[in-house]
Amino acid sequence: MKDVEKIVASTEGIPVDEEIVERRSRYDPVRPLDPEALIEVQDLTKQYGDLVVLDNISEVIRSGEKVAIIGPSGSGKSTFLRCLNVLEDPTSGNVFFEGNNLCNPHVDINVQRRRMGMVFQQFNLFNNMTVLKNITLAPVHIALHDLRREKMHNGWTKFCNLFRKKDKKQPLIPIQRDAKTIRADAAENAMRLLARIGLADKANVYPSTLSGGQRQRIAIVRALAMNPKVMLFDEPTSALDPEMVGEVLELIKELADEGMTMVIVTHEMGFAREVATRVFFMDGGKIREQGTPEQVFGAPQDDRLKEFLSKVL
Amino acid sequence: MWDIFYEQFVTKGGYKNVLLGLRNTLIIAIAGLAIGIIIGTLVAVLQVAGKRNIVAYVFSWVGTVYTSLFRGTPIIVQLLIFHYIIFASVEIDSLLEAVIVFGLNSGAYVSEIMRGGIMSVDIGQTEAGRTLGLSYATTMLKVVFPQAIKNVVPTLGNELIALTKDTSVASYVATMDLTNAFRLIASAKYEYIIPYLMLALFYLVIILIFTVLIRLVERRMRKSERR
Ligand SMILES: Nc1ncnc2c1ncn2[C@@H]1O[C@H](COP(=O)(O)OP(=O)(O)OP(=O)(O)O)[C@@H](O)[C@H]1O
Ligand SMILES: [Mg+2]
């Protein structure tokens, strides 16, 4: 992370050099080209063996955008989404999140992913934990981990301070919360989120006892508990019974209205039209067409898109 | 018939050996399985993680060699090799020796059981953990393992039962186990019927008790998910 930041900082203000763009290879700490991008994808290619699933995609997603990805089955929508938080390792190309190159092995991917929520088609709630524990697990674990590191750092500083002259003593990191407060805060936050979706009474049950719609809404607030900068949804309603689709879409729409940046792969064209600020049409591993919902749905240019829309609308 | 057995069992102090043998048999089986679970889990994790990087790959290869060796040779041969070759020049308690060999042996089987258990947990669980910013190790420890363990409890129970019965070969390296104790009683006066039937009964009862305990554990684990 440090390397990238340094290079980003040192090259700020210099116009984009064609040569630099040429020379970048996967593990070089290259830099994002658009300083305003929340997520920037550069020349992203993903192959499974000989099968090219994503074909050299470059795209920028800015803060506050709601991007809907549509396209026929097998066109690479899920793969593209999963490459955005490198759940799927790109074969080549780079993905930047807030200026950090997620494809650089020196970037701590776990730290970056904390700010990228992801919601799956199959919910993927942790089966071995209660709803409350599902939501608090990551925030508590990460806060405790940081707390331990700060304490160790302070211990070392204290030890070193013994040998330092009075005016050379190093300050300690102020520790604001102990383990107990961390847990209490996380639980409180989780209960607030559960109350928001009207499931506060389900805090102590296991996911196996809940309906699909309830599970998916809990999966969404589990991601929200990390205060993400962006939410990635992969067909969040495709595994749901029809009568539960509404409640999940409603929650997602609420988030969109609150200004959450989101990328959402969906087959719900009505929803995409209503919520999205930009729509990508993917086919054959490429973004064949993109634009506002009005452009994409109202005046499609690409033949494949026309064909696709005639089938689904 | 009964008086000979009674004489050997009580008057000549055979029961002391039987008690010692019972204790040793249980220790070998339970401690062996405990060691087996620790080793087996480690090997299984290394093999599941084997694709991640070169270090994990080397370790997973070591794990594969270990499993093949211990699954590919009879336990008696392993006992003999450890007793007469590896520990030949070391003063070591024969009980400890048996525990080590049985632990290593069961580790090879448990690693396969655990690997199956880990693989049976939906990949989505790992993905969900990773997207929340948890590390691979944390996700494994907090999310995948607890579910894997629950899936493998019945199979681990089988392993405990098999191991308990296998301990009867520990007498080959002079461990005073249940089989050895009864064999001494039987061979003292060449009167075999009662001692050996009794021996069978002892094993049967131990295994029945284990079976009930395993059921209880299973039921408890299952209950925790439905509330
Ligand atoms: N792990 C994998 N190994 C091999 N091929 C894969 C793998 N994952 C996906 N693919 C292939 O990549 C292509 C794109 O898959 P992807 O899941 O991204 O499509 P999609 O657009 O999300 O489709 P759907 O609408 O059905 O979800 C498909 O042809 C699929 O068979
Ligand atoms: Mg998909």
mmCIF file of C-alpha atoms in Angstrom, chain A:
data_model
loop_
_atom_site.group_PDB
_atom_site.id
_atom_site.type_symbol
_atom_site.label_atom_id
_atom_site.label_comp_id
_atom_site.label_asym_id
_atom_site.label_seq_id
_atom_site.Cartn_x
_atom_site.Cartn_y
_atom_site.Cartn_z
ATOM 1 C CA MET A 1 0.000 0.000 0.000
ATOM 2 C CA LYS A 2 2.777 2.360 1.001
ATOM 3 C CA ASP A 3 4.602 1.885 -2.297
ATOM 4 C CA VAL A 4 1.544 2.677 -4.280
ATOM 5 C CA GLU A 5 0.748 5.736 -2.246
ATOM 6 C CA LYS A 6 4.262 7.029 -2.667
ATOM 7 C CA ILE A 7 4.190 6.576 -6.382
ATOM 8 C CA VAL A 8 0.739 8.031 -6.675
ATOM 9 C CA ALA A 9 1.876 11.029 -4.652
ATOM 10 C CA SER A 10 5.090 11.506 -6.560
ATOM 11 C CA THR A 11 3.415 11.430 -9.935
ATOM 12 C CA GLU A 12 0.477 13.617 -9.071
ATOM 13 C CA GLY A 13 -0.092 16.426 -11.488
ATOM 14 C CA ILE A 14 1.961 14.871 -14.235
ATOM 15 C CA PRO A 15 -0.153 14.279 -17.341
ATOM 16 C CA VAL A 16 -0.803 10.698 -18.309
ATOM 17 C CA ASP A 17 2.194 9.390 -20.181
ATOM 18 C CA GLU A 18 1.445 6.901 -22.913
ATOM 19 C CA GLU A 19 4.677 5.120 -22.134
ATOM 20 C CA ILE A 20 3.787 4.556 -18.515
ATOM 21 C CA VAL A 21 0.501 3.088 -19.579
ATOM 22 C CA GLU A 22 2.376 0.856 -22.022
ATOM 23 C CA ARG A 23 4.884 -0.363 -19.511
ATOM 24 C CA ARG A 24 2.588 -1.267 -16.663
ATOM 25 C CA SER A 25 2.507 -4.953 -15.936
ATOM 26 C CA ARG A 26 0.446 -6.664 -13.289
ATOM 27 C CA TYR A 27 2.794 -6.403 -10.328
ATOM 28 C CA ASP A 28 4.165 -2.985 -11.088
ATOM 29 C CA PRO A 29 2.733 -0.416 -8.728
ATOM 30 C CA VAL A 30 0.964 1.463 -11.491
ATOM 31 C CA ARG A 31 -1.280 4.356 -10.754
ATOM 32 C CA PRO A 32 -4.921 5.090 -11.330
ATOM 33 C CA LEU A 33 -5.554 7.469 -14.208
ATOM 34 C CA ASP A 34 -8.694 9.110 -12.876
ATOM 35 C CA PRO A 35 -8.142 10.826 -9.516
ATOM 36 C CA GLU A 36 -11.882 10.976 -8.861
ATOM 37 C CA ALA A 37 -12.498 7.286 -9.383
ATOM 38 C CA LEU A 38 -13.715 5.228 -6.469
ATOM 39 C CA ILE A 39 -13.077 2.082 -8.474
ATOM 40 C CA GLU A 40 -10.950 2.119 -11.576
ATOM 41 C CA VAL A 41 -10.539 -0.925 -13.752
ATOM 42 C CA GLN A 42 -7.645 -0.960 -16.220
ATOM 43 C CA ASP A 43 -7.358 -3.497 -19.041
ATOM 44 C CA LEU A 44 -9.033 -6.166 -16.960
ATOM 45 C CA THR A 45 -8.836 -9.620 -18.516
ATOM 46 C CA LYS A 46 -9.937 -12.849 -16.910
ATOM 47 C CA GLN A 47 -9.382 -16.237 -18.457
ATOM 48 C CA TYR A 48 -10.258 -19.709 -17.310
ATOM 49 C CA GLY A 49 -7.839 -21.787 -19.310
ATOM 50 C CA ASP A 50 -8.564 -20.824 -22.901
ATOM 51 C CA LEU A 51 -11.968 -19.358 -22.124
ATOM 52 C CA VAL A 52 -11.780 -15.564 -22.115
ATOM 53 C CA VAL A 53 -14.478 -14.468 -19.674
ATOM 54 C CA LEU A 54 -13.504 -10.810 -19.403
ATOM 55 C CA ASP A 55 -11.892 -9.248 -22.422
ATOM 56 C CA ASN A 56 -9.726 -6.220 -21.685
ATOM 57 C CA ILE A 57 -12.247 -4.069 -19.841
ATOM 58 C CA SER A 58 -11.391 -0.556 -18.675
ATOM 59 C CA GLU A 59 -13.953 1.350 -16.673
ATOM 60 C CA VAL A 60 -14.271 3.972 -13.968
ATOM 61 C CA ILE A 61 -16.875 4.077 -11.236
ATOM 62 C CA ARG A 62 -17.162 7.256 -9.236
ATOM 63 C CA SER A 63 -18.460 7.933 -5.779
ATOM 64 C CA GLY A 64 -22.245 8.111 -5.617
ATOM 65 C CA GLU A 65 -22.851 6.258 -8.876
ATOM 66 C CA LYS A 66 -25.331 3.394 -9.030
ATOM 67 C CA VAL A 67 -24.219 1.083 -11.788
ATOM 68 C CA ALA A 68 -26.471 -1.706 -12.982
ATOM 69 C CA ILE A 69 -24.933 -4.519 -15.003
ATOM 70 C CA ILE A 70 -27.222 -6.427 -17.326
ATOM 71 C CA GLY A 71 -26.574 -9.044 -19.948
ATOM 72 C CA PRO A 72 -27.248 -12.618 -20.968
ATOM 73 C CA SER A 73 -26.227 -15.569 -18.809
ATOM 74 C CA GLY A 74 -22.544 -16.426 -19.051
ATOM 75 C CA SER A 75 -21.551 -13.006 -20.317
ATOM 76 C CA GLY A 76 -19.173 -12.462 -17.399
ATOM 77 C CA LYS A 77 -21.270 -10.177 -15.182
ATOM 78 C CA SER A 78 -20.527 -12.063 -11.958
ATOM 79 C CA THR A 79 -16.888 -12.473 -12.873
ATOM 80 C CA PHE A 80 -16.560 -8.736 -13.506
ATOM 81 C CA LEU A 81 -18.184 -7.925 -10.161
ATOM 82 C CA ARG A 82 -15.994 -10.430 -8.328
ATOM 83 C CA CYS A 83 -12.906 -8.948 -9.933
ATOM 84 C CA LEU A 84 -13.787 -5.550 -8.459
ATOM 85 C CA ASN A 85 -12.840 -6.814 -4.991
ATOM 86 C CA VAL A 86 -10.444 -9.414 -6.431
ATOM 87 C CA LEU A 87 -12.456 -12.289 -5.066
ATOM 88 C CA GLU A 88 -11.543 -13.581 -8.506
ATOM 89 C CA ASP A 89 -7.896 -12.930 -9.410
ATOM 90 C CA PRO A 90 -7.671 -11.088 -12.725
ATOM 91 C CA THR A 91 -5.478 -12.772 -15.318
ATOM 92 C CA SER A 92 -4.123 -9.380 -16.283
ATOM 93 C CA GLY A 93 -4.966 -5.749 -15.729
ATOM 94 C CA ASN A 94 -5.430 -3.742 -12.568
ATOM 95 C CA VAL A 95 -8.253 -2.781 -10.263
ATOM 96 C CA PHE A 96 -7.915 0.325 -8.137
ATOM 97 C CA PHE A 97 -10.033 1.101 -5.134
ATOM 98 C CA GLU A 98 -9.540 4.586 -3.728
ATOM 99 C CA GLY A 99 -6.214 4.720 -5.522
ATOM 100 C CA ASN A 100 -4.906 1.434 -4.136
ATOM 101 C CA ASN A 101 -4.057 -1.244 -6.653
ATOM 102 C CA LEU A 102 -5.864 -4.348 -5.442
ATOM 103 C CA CYS A 103 -3.809 -6.501 -7.813
ATOM 104 C CA ASN A 104 -0.580 -5.436 -6.139
ATOM 105 C CA PRO A 105 0.466 -8.130 -3.656
ATOM 106 C CA HIS A 106 1.908 -5.442 -1.370
ATOM 107 C CA VAL A 107 -1.529 -3.943 -0.884
ATOM 108 C CA ASP A 108 -3.289 -5.534 2.103
ATOM 109 C CA ILE A 109 -6.411 -6.758 0.391
ATOM 110 C CA ASN A 110 -8.156 -7.492 3.700
ATOM 111 C CA VAL A 111 -7.926 -3.842 4.702
ATOM 112 C CA GLN A 112 -9.303 -2.692 1.333
ATOM 113 C CA ARG A 113 -12.167 -5.173 1.355
ATOM 114 C CA ARG A 114 -13.475 -3.808 4.643
ATOM 115 C CA ARG A 115 -14.740 -0.829 2.696
ATOM 116 C CA MET A 116 -16.282 -2.868 -0.126
ATOM 117 C CA GLY A 117 -19.477 -4.606 0.869
ATOM 118 C CA MET A 118 -20.577 -7.575 -1.178
ATOM 119 C CA VAL A 119 -23.934 -9.320 -1.316
ATOM 120 C CA PHE A 120 -24.327 -12.712 -2.955
ATOM 121 C CA GLN A 121 -27.147 -14.419 -4.754
ATOM 122 C CA GLN A 122 -27.072 -17.231 -2.182
ATOM 123 C CA PHE A 123 -26.942 -14.849 0.841
ATOM 124 C CA ASN A 124 -23.978 -16.738 2.376
ATOM 125 C CA LEU A 125 -24.830 -15.926 5.965
ATOM 126 C CA PHE A 126 -22.585 -17.840 8.365
ATOM 127 C CA ASN A 127 -24.626 -20.914 9.256
ATOM 128 C CA ASN A 128 -22.837 -21.517 12.534
ATOM 129 C CA MET A 129 -23.633 -18.129 14.034
ATOM 130 C CA THR A 130 -26.678 -16.263 15.176
ATOM 131 C CA VAL A 131 -27.880 -13.317 13.149
ATOM 132 C CA LEU A 132 -26.307 -10.876 15.606
ATOM 133 C CA LYS A 133 -22.977 -12.697 15.526
ATOM 134 C CA ASN A 134 -23.109 -12.739 11.737
ATOM 135 C CA ILE A 135 -23.241 -8.964 11.746
ATOM 136 C CA THR A 136 -20.750 -8.295 14.539
ATOM 137 C CA LEU A 137 -18.129 -10.920 13.676
ATOM 138 C CA ALA A 138 -16.055 -8.891 11.253
ATOM 139 C CA PRO A 139 -16.284 -5.465 12.954
ATOM 140 C CA VAL A 140 -15.408 -6.950 16.343
ATOM 141 C CA HIS A 141 -12.645 -9.147 15.029
ATOM 142 C CA ILE A 142 -11.020 -6.342 13.095
ATOM 143 C CA ALA A 143 -11.308 -3.813 15.935
ATOM 144 C CA LEU A 144 -9.846 -6.290 18.422
ATOM 145 C CA HIS A 145 -7.050 -7.083 16.016
ATOM 146 C CA ASP A 146 -6.213 -3.398 15.663
ATOM 147 C CA LEU A 147 -6.462 -2.940 19.426
ATOM 148 C CA ARG A 148 -3.952 -5.741 20.009
ATOM 149 C CA ARG A 149 -1.579 -4.202 17.510
ATOM 150 C CA GLU A 150 -1.853 -0.771 19.104
ATOM 151 C CA LYS A 151 -1.241 -2.224 22.553
ATOM 152 C CA MET A 152 1.816 -4.087 21.336
ATOM 153 C CA HIS A 153 3.082 -0.947 19.666
ATOM 154 C CA ASN A 154 2.537 1.026 22.893
ATOM 155 C CA GLY A 155 4.283 -1.646 24.952
ATOM 156 C CA TRP A 156 7.300 -1.441 22.697
ATOM 157 C CA THR A 157 7.292 2.362 22.753
ATOM 158 C CA LYS A 158 7.110 2.332 26.554
ATOM 159 C CA PHE A 159 10.033 -0.080 26.701
ATOM 160 C CA CYS A 160 12.085 2.068 24.348
ATOM 161 C CA ASN A 161 11.133 5.213 26.251
ATOM 162 C CA LEU A 162 12.915 3.805 29.306
ATOM 163 C CA PHE A 163 16.165 4.309 27.464
ATOM 164 C CA ARG A 164 15.331 7.623 25.874
ATOM 165 C CA LYS A 165 16.198 11.016 27.239
ATOM 166 C CA LYS A 166 13.352 12.975 28.686
ATOM 167 C CA ASP A 167 12.844 15.212 25.675
ATOM 168 C CA LYS A 168 13.172 12.298 23.201
ATOM 169 C CA LYS A 169 10.389 10.156 24.609
ATOM 170 C CA GLN A 170 7.907 8.988 21.983
ATOM 171 C CA PRO A 171 4.174 9.495 22.509
ATOM 172 C CA LEU A 172 1.864 6.484 22.893
ATOM 173 C CA ILE A 173 -1.086 5.819 20.604
ATOM 174 C CA PRO A 174 -4.152 6.908 22.535
ATOM 175 C CA ILE A 175 -6.380 3.853 23.042
ATOM 176 C CA GLN A 176 -9.988 4.915 23.145
ATOM 177 C CA ARG A 177 -11.896 1.660 23.473
ATOM 178 C CA ASP A 178 -11.219 -1.535 25.361
ATOM 179 C CA ALA A 179 -12.380 -4.950 24.180
ATOM 180 C CA LYS A 180 -15.627 -4.695 26.096
ATOM 181 C CA THR A 181 -16.665 -1.391 24.561
ATOM 182 C CA ILE A 182 -15.717 -2.653 21.114
ATOM 183 C CA ARG A 183 -18.092 -5.595 21.526
ATOM 184 C CA ALA A 184 -20.837 -3.457 23.011
ATOM 185 C CA ASP A 185 -20.549 -0.853 20.255
ATOM 186 C CA ALA A 186 -20.672 -3.496 17.554
ATOM 187 C CA ALA A 187 -23.711 -5.150 19.108
ATOM 188 C CA GLU A 188 -25.450 -1.807 19.448
ATOM 189 C CA ASN A 189 -24.725 -0.925 15.843
ATOM 190 C CA ALA A 190 -25.951 -4.339 14.709
ATOM 191 C CA MET A 191 -29.183 -3.965 16.662
ATOM 192 C CA ARG A 192 -29.717 -0.539 15.148
ATOM 193 C CA LEU A 193 -29.286 -2.010 11.661
ATOM 194 C CA LEU A 194 -31.589 -4.917 12.474
ATOM 195 C CA ALA A 195 -34.204 -2.554 13.810
ATOM 196 C CA ARG A 196 -33.971 -0.611 10.601
ATOM 197 C CA ILE A 197 -34.979 -3.675 8.578
ATOM 198 C CA GLY A 198 -37.538 -4.686 11.179
ATOM 199 C CA LEU A 199 -35.756 -7.855 12.242
ATOM 200 C CA ALA A 200 -34.554 -6.885 15.708
ATOM 201 C CA ASP A 201 -36.467 -9.814 17.184
ATOM 202 C CA LYS A 202 -34.433 -12.239 15.071
ATOM 203 C CA ALA A 203 -31.089 -11.180 16.533
ATOM 204 C CA ASN A 204 -30.519 -14.423 18.384
ATOM 205 C CA VAL A 205 -31.805 -16.997 15.926
ATOM 206 C CA TYR A 206 -29.745 -18.964 13.423
ATOM 207 C CA PRO A 207 -30.020 -18.191 9.695
ATOM 208 C CA SER A 208 -31.490 -21.613 8.895
ATOM 209 C CA THR A 209 -34.746 -20.557 10.541
ATOM 210 C CA LEU A 210 -35.255 -17.470 8.360
ATOM 211 C CA SER A 211 -36.907 -16.881 5.007
ATOM 212 C CA GLY A 212 -34.834 -16.033 1.956
ATOM 213 C CA GLY A 213 -35.907 -12.401 1.990
ATOM 214 C CA GLN A 214 -34.983 -12.036 5.649
ATOM 215 C CA ARG A 215 -31.634 -13.700 5.066
ATOM 216 C CA GLN A 216 -30.793 -11.461 2.164
ATOM 217 C CA ARG A 217 -31.696 -8.308 4.066
ATOM 218 C CA ILE A 218 -29.521 -9.479 6.937
ATOM 219 C CA ALA A 219 -26.705 -10.180 4.485
ATOM 220 C CA ILE A 220 -27.055 -6.599 3.285
ATOM 221 C CA VAL A 221 -26.877 -5.076 6.761
ATOM 222 C CA ARG A 222 -23.975 -7.377 7.603
ATOM 223 C CA ALA A 223 -22.090 -5.672 4.797
ATOM 224 C CA LEU A 224 -23.341 -2.252 5.937
ATOM 225 C CA ALA A 225 -21.964 -2.852 9.438
ATOM 226 C CA MET A 226 -18.484 -2.350 7.995
ATOM 227 C CA ASN A 227 -19.405 1.162 6.751
ATOM 228 C CA PRO A 228 -18.508 0.346 3.160
ATOM 229 C CA LYS A 229 -17.753 2.975 0.532
ATOM 230 C CA VAL A 230 -19.309 0.821 -2.158
ATOM 231 C CA MET A 231 -21.712 -2.099 -2.226
ATOM 232 C CA LEU A 232 -21.419 -4.870 -4.814
ATOM 233 C CA PHE A 233 -24.558 -6.904 -5.419
ATOM 234 C CA ASP A 234 -24.565 -10.101 -7.469
ATOM 235 C CA GLU A 235 -28.148 -10.875 -8.446
ATOM 236 C CA PRO A 236 -29.381 -10.252 -4.906
ATOM 237 C CA THR A 237 -32.953 -11.319 -5.678
ATOM 238 C CA SER A 238 -32.437 -14.212 -8.099
ATOM 239 C CA ALA A 239 -32.611 -16.920 -5.440
ATOM 240 C CA LEU A 240 -35.728 -15.500 -3.804
ATOM 241 C CA ASP A 241 -39.364 -16.479 -4.044
ATOM 242 C CA PRO A 242 -41.256 -13.800 -6.012
ATOM 243 C CA GLU A 243 -43.098 -12.446 -2.978
ATOM 244 C CA MET A 244 -39.811 -11.682 -1.241
ATOM 245 C CA VAL A 245 -38.124 -9.849 -4.077
ATOM 246 C CA GLY A 246 -39.879 -6.591 -3.198
ATOM 247 C CA GLU A 247 -38.608 -6.274 0.350
ATOM 248 C CA VAL A 248 -34.998 -6.757 -0.728
ATOM 249 C CA LEU A 249 -35.205 -4.360 -3.668
ATOM 250 C CA GLU A 250 -36.823 -1.819 -1.367
ATOM 251 C CA LEU A 251 -33.870 -1.963 1.023
ATOM 252 C CA ILE A 252 -31.375 -1.630 -1.812
ATOM 253 C CA LYS A 253 -33.310 1.327 -3.170
ATOM 254 C CA GLU A 254 -33.231 2.983 0.247
ATOM 255 C CA LEU A 255 -29.469 2.627 0.308
ATOM 256 C CA ALA A 256 -29.247 4.084 -3.160
ATOM 257 C CA ASP A 257 -31.345 7.069 -2.099
ATOM 258 C CA GLU A 258 -29.013 7.619 0.867
ATOM 259 C CA GLY A 259 -26.185 8.055 -1.605
ATOM 260 C CA MET A 260 -24.424 4.708 -1.321
ATOM 261 C CA THR A 261 -22.253 3.913 -4.317
ATOM 262 C CA MET A 262 -23.303 0.572 -5.729
ATOM 263 C CA VAL A 263 -22.648 -1.860 -8.512
ATOM 264 C CA ILE A 264 -25.469 -4.280 -9.007
ATOM 265 C CA VAL A 265 -25.758 -7.231 -11.342
ATOM 266 C CA THR A 266 -29.440 -7.809 -11.886
ATOM 267 C CA HIS A 267 -32.090 -9.357 -14.065
ATOM 268 C CA GLU A 268 -34.698 -6.960 -12.655
ATOM 269 C CA MET A 269 -34.853 -4.518 -15.567
ATOM 270 C CA GLY A 270 -37.517 -2.363 -13.931
ATOM 271 C CA PHE A 271 -35.339 -1.956 -10.882
ATOM 272 C CA ALA A 272 -32.246 -1.163 -12.953
ATOM 273 C CA ARG A 273 -34.173 1.472 -14.823
ATOM 274 C CA GLU A 274 -35.483 3.067 -11.653
ATOM 275 C CA VAL A 275 -32.376 3.059 -9.478
ATOM 276 C CA ALA A 276 -29.348 3.038 -11.747
ATOM 277 C CA THR A 277 -27.524 6.179 -12.824
ATOM 278 C CA ARG A 278 -25.614 4.149 -15.409
ATOM 279 C CA VAL A 279 -26.310 0.803 -17.033
ATOM 280 C CA PHE A 280 -23.660 -1.560 -18.466
ATOM 281 C CA PHE A 281 -24.709 -4.138 -21.014
ATOM 282 C CA MET A 282 -22.215 -6.999 -20.994
ATOM 283 C CA ASP A 283 -21.879 -9.673 -23.625
ATOM 284 C CA GLY A 284 -18.984 -11.938 -24.519
ATOM 285 C CA GLY A 285 -16.754 -10.550 -21.795
ATOM 286 C CA LYS A 286 -17.060 -6.945 -22.951
ATOM 287 C CA ILE A 287 -19.161 -3.997 -21.942
ATOM 288 C CA ARG A 288 -20.888 -3.683 -25.316
ATOM 289 C CA GLU A 289 -22.928 -0.636 -24.458
ATOM 290 C CA GLN A 290 -23.392 1.706 -21.546
ATOM 291 C CA GLY A 291 -25.285 4.816 -20.702
ATOM 292 C CA THR A 292 -28.096 6.213 -18.647
ATOM 293 C CA PRO A 293 -31.101 3.928 -18.212
ATOM 294 C CA GLU A 294 -32.966 6.126 -20.692
ATOM 295 C CA GLN A 295 -30.305 5.616 -23.347
ATOM 296 C CA VAL A 296 -29.805 1.901 -22.780
ATOM 297 C CA PHE A 297 -33.433 0.910 -22.398
ATOM 298 C CA GLY A 298 -35.002 3.642 -24.502
ATOM 299 C CA ALA A 299 -32.624 3.944 -27.432
ATOM 300 C CA PRO A 300 -30.338 0.916 -27.577
ATOM 301 C CA GLN A 301 -27.692 1.041 -30.325
ATOM 302 C CA ASP A 302 -26.006 -2.359 -30.120
ATOM 303 C CA ASP A 303 -27.732 -5.215 -31.964
ATOM 304 C CA ARG A 304 -27.045 -7.709 -29.193
ATOM 305 C CA LEU A 305 -28.522 -5.318 -26.663
ATOM 306 C CA LYS A 306 -31.641 -4.879 -28.789
ATOM 307 C CA GLU A 307 -31.987 -8.634 -29.075
ATOM 308 C CA PHE A 308 -31.416 -9.047 -25.323
ATOM 309 C CA LEU A 309 -33.968 -6.399 -24.413
ATOM 310 C CA SER A 310 -36.561 -7.844 -26.760
ATOM 311 C CA LYS A 311 -36.265 -11.099 -24.836
ATOM 312 C CA VAL A 312 -36.373 -9.774 -21.299
ATOM 313 C CA LEU A 313 -38.727 -6.840 -21.523
#
